[in-house]
Amino acid sequence: MDIWSVGCTFYELITGHALFKAGNYQELLKLFIKVLGKPTEESLSFIKNEHAKKFILSMPDAPKRKPTQDVKYSNPLALDLIDRCLEFNPDKRITVEEALAHPYLKALHDPNDEPAFDKQVDFSFEKANLSLAELKRMVLEDINIVNKEMGEETYDVDKIMEKVK
């Protein structure tokens, strides 16, 4: 689960606008620093690319702040969850399990009904030059694998793919 994306999406749902809208990665890093503050060298230990680390450290100083600092919203627990999702350092960012147990989600949280995904994900298809139809077939076949394991209805992939052509 990409907790950072959850935080960005939740922020946008509450405020009605994107928090980080940039045209390229350099603009995006500048926005991160403007919104979150400039990270310390120690907090950048997760970055393995020395060029990227030097670029961030060369940015002007900006005080650490919460991404929701200027947001007016009736539920401070929602803002706290967003802030914890948008921690710059992924090692300090809230985990999925912690997010599900966050007080904001108390009414929805049921540890007995929140199964963890324990399979390996194969992203090798990203390197292949697939057509849209091939990609759709792969997605449907993967959905069928999960549905079969869960005892749910599966799709007739060939029949669906006939309609795609």
GROMACS .gro file of C-alpha atoms in nm:
model
  165
    1MET     CA    1   0.000   0.000   0.000
    2ASP     CA    2   0.132   0.340  -0.092
    3ILE     CA    3   0.055   0.539   0.221
    4TRP     CA    4   0.194   0.859   0.066
    5SER     CA    5  -0.069   0.838  -0.211
    6VAL     CA    6  -0.341   0.772   0.045
    7GLY     CA    7  -0.239   1.089   0.228
    8CYS     CA    8  -0.236   1.294  -0.092
    9THR     CA    9  -0.576   1.160  -0.197
   10PHE     CA   10  -0.727   1.218   0.147
   11TYR     CA   11  -0.589   1.573   0.148
   12GLU     CA   12  -0.745   1.638  -0.192
   13LEU     CA   13  -1.081   1.497  -0.080
   14ILE     CA   14  -1.087   1.729   0.220
   15THR     CA   15  -0.954   2.046   0.057
   16GLY     CA   16  -1.075   2.007  -0.302
   17HIS     CA   17  -0.728   2.062  -0.449
   18ALA     CA   18  -0.407   1.869  -0.503
   19LEU     CA   19  -0.129   1.926  -0.253
   20PHE     CA   20   0.162   1.845  -0.485
   21LYS     CA   21   0.102   1.948  -0.845
   22ALA     CA   22   0.424   1.977  -1.043
   23GLY     CA   23   0.544   1.945  -1.399
   24ASN     CA   24   0.863   1.753  -1.324
   25TYR     CA   25   1.049   1.584  -1.040
   26GLN     CA   26   1.255   1.894  -0.953
   27GLU     CA   27   0.941   2.106  -0.913
   28LEU     CA   28   0.791   1.824  -0.709
   29LEU     CA   29   1.089   1.811  -0.471
   30LYS     CA   30   1.070   2.189  -0.430
   31LEU     CA   31   0.702   2.155  -0.342
   32PHE     CA   32   0.776   1.879  -0.091
   33ILE     CA   33   1.024   2.106   0.083
   34LYS     CA   34   0.792   2.408   0.070
   35VAL     CA   35   0.505   2.208   0.222
   36LEU     CA   36   0.692   1.977   0.461
   37GLY     CA   37   1.011   2.168   0.529
   38LYS     CA   38   1.365   2.080   0.435
   39PRO     CA   39   1.464   1.739   0.567
   40THR     CA   40   1.786   1.688   0.758
   41GLU     CA   41   2.070   1.489   0.605
   42GLU     CA   42   2.005   1.218   0.862
   43SER     CA   43   1.639   1.188   0.760
   44LEU     CA   44   1.747   1.136   0.397
   45SER     CA   45   1.924   0.808   0.476
   46PHE     CA   46   1.657   0.619   0.279
   47ILE     CA   47   1.769   0.792  -0.044
   48LYS     CA   48   2.039   0.583  -0.212
   49ASN     CA   49   2.105   0.816  -0.506
   50GLU     CA   50   2.374   1.058  -0.389
   51HIS     CA   51   2.290   1.309  -0.666
   52ALA     CA   52   1.927   1.326  -0.550
   53LYS     CA   53   2.035   1.360  -0.186
   54LYS     CA   54   2.276   1.645  -0.273
   55PHE     CA   55   2.005   1.819  -0.476
   56ILE     CA   56   1.766   1.812  -0.180
   57LEU     CA   57   2.033   1.930   0.063
   58SER     CA   58   2.122   2.218  -0.171
   59MET     CA   59   1.767   2.353  -0.152
   60PRO     CA   60   1.702   2.663   0.061
   61ASP     CA   61   1.620   2.596   0.424
   62ALA     CA   62   1.253   2.570   0.511
   63PRO     CA   63   1.118   2.496   0.861
   64LYS     CA   64   0.954   2.159   0.926
   65ARG     CA   65   0.578   2.186   0.913
   66LYS     CA   66   0.268   1.973   0.884
   67PRO     CA   67   0.108   1.950   0.539
   68THR     CA   68  -0.231   2.035   0.689
   69GLN     CA   69  -0.101   2.328   0.893
   70ASP     CA   70  -0.317   2.582   0.707
   71VAL     CA   71  -0.617   2.354   0.647
   72LYS     CA   72  -0.940   2.436   0.826
   73TYR     CA   73  -1.136   2.117   0.885
   74SER     CA   74  -1.381   2.015   1.156
   75ASN     CA   75  -1.213   1.687   1.249
   76PRO     CA   76  -0.853   1.723   1.371
   77LEU     CA   77  -0.812   1.343   1.364
   78ALA     CA   78  -0.851   1.349   0.984
   79LEU     CA   79  -0.578   1.611   0.959
   80ASP     CA   80  -0.352   1.411   1.191
   81LEU     CA   81  -0.394   1.102   0.973
   82ILE     CA   82  -0.302   1.301   0.663
   83ASP     CA   83   0.004   1.447   0.835
   84ARG     CA   84   0.121   1.103   0.941
   85CYS     CA   85   0.070   0.968   0.586
   86LEU     CA   86   0.274   1.252   0.439
   87GLU     CA   87   0.590   1.213   0.646
   88PHE     CA   88   0.885   1.277   0.409
   89ASN     CA   89   1.091   0.986   0.540
   90PRO     CA   90   0.911   0.657   0.459
   91ASP     CA   91   1.076   0.490   0.760
   92LYS     CA   92   0.892   0.737   0.987
   93ARG     CA   93   0.567   0.739   0.788
   94ILE     CA   94   0.261   0.567   0.934
   95THR     CA   95   0.223   0.204   0.827
   96VAL     CA   96  -0.092   0.055   0.679
   97GLU     CA   97  -0.163  -0.127   1.003
   98GLU     CA   98  -0.110   0.190   1.208
   99ALA     CA   99  -0.329   0.389   0.969
  100LEU     CA  100  -0.612   0.137   0.996
  101ALA     CA  101  -0.586   0.158   1.376
  102HIS     CA  102  -0.572   0.541   1.374
  103PRO     CA  103  -0.845   0.704   1.589
  104TYR     CA  104  -0.996   0.868   1.280
  105LEU     CA  105  -1.086   0.523   1.146
  106LYS     CA  106  -1.199   0.384   1.483
  107ALA     CA  107  -1.558   0.324   1.371
  108LEU     CA  108  -1.439   0.133   1.063
  109HIS     CA  109  -1.143  -0.055   1.206
  110ASP     CA  110  -1.190  -0.429   1.250
  111PRO     CA  111  -0.861  -0.621   1.274
  112ASN     CA  112  -1.052  -0.946   1.221
  113ASP     CA  113  -1.175  -0.825   0.882
  114GLU     CA  114  -0.856  -0.666   0.747
  115PRO     CA  115  -0.658  -0.945   0.585
  116ALA     CA  116  -0.298  -0.875   0.491
  117PHE     CA  117  -0.175  -0.946   0.141
  118ASP     CA  118   0.092  -1.213   0.173
  119LYS     CA  119   0.167  -1.288  -0.191
  120GLN     CA  120   0.451  -1.168  -0.410
  121VAL     CA  121   0.362  -0.916  -0.680
  122ASP     CA  122   0.514  -0.974  -1.022
  123PHE     CA  123   0.577  -0.643  -1.200
  124SER     CA  124   0.770  -0.796  -1.491
  125PHE     CA  125   0.483  -0.700  -1.724
  126GLU     CA  126   0.591  -0.336  -1.685
  127LYS     CA  127   0.902  -0.412  -1.889
  128ALA     CA  128   0.705  -0.581  -2.167
  129ASN     CA  129   0.572  -0.393  -2.466
  130LEU     CA  130   0.208  -0.493  -2.424
  131SER     CA  131  -0.092  -0.380  -2.620
  132LEU     CA  132  -0.390  -0.245  -2.432
  133ALA     CA  133  -0.583  -0.565  -2.507
  134GLU     CA  134  -0.300  -0.782  -2.369
  135LEU     CA  135  -0.286  -0.571  -2.055
  136LYS     CA  136  -0.665  -0.598  -2.008
  137ARG     CA  137  -0.642  -0.977  -2.045
  138MET     CA  138  -0.366  -0.995  -1.783
  139VAL     CA  139  -0.566  -0.783  -1.537
  140LEU     CA  140  -0.877  -0.997  -1.584
  141GLU     CA  141  -0.678  -1.317  -1.540
  142ASP     CA  142  -0.524  -1.183  -1.218
  143ILE     CA  143  -0.869  -1.082  -1.090
  144ASN     CA  144  -0.990  -1.436  -1.164
  145ILE     CA  145  -0.705  -1.586  -0.961
  146VAL     CA  146  -0.799  -1.378  -0.657
  147ASN     CA  147  -1.174  -1.429  -0.705
  148LYS     CA  148  -1.127  -1.807  -0.731
  149GLU     CA  149  -0.923  -1.812  -0.409
  150MET     CA  150  -1.193  -1.608  -0.236
  151GLY     CA  151  -1.474  -1.827  -0.367
  152GLU     CA  152  -1.613  -1.543  -0.573
  153GLU     CA  153  -1.742  -1.531  -0.930
  154THR     CA  154  -1.482  -1.534  -1.209
  155TYR     CA  155  -1.497  -1.369  -1.548
  156ASP     CA  156  -1.508  -1.539  -1.888
  157VAL     CA  157  -1.195  -1.366  -2.011
  158ASP     CA  158  -1.223  -1.488  -2.372
  159LYS     CA  159  -1.581  -1.364  -2.398
  160ILE     CA  160  -1.489  -1.023  -2.257
  161MET     CA  161  -1.186  -0.995  -2.482
  162GLU     CA  162  -1.401  -1.064  -2.790
  163LYS     CA  163  -1.584  -0.740  -2.713
  164VAL     CA  164  -1.253  -0.549  -2.679
  165LYS     CA  165  -1.141  -0.628  -3.036
   0.00000   0.00000   0.00000
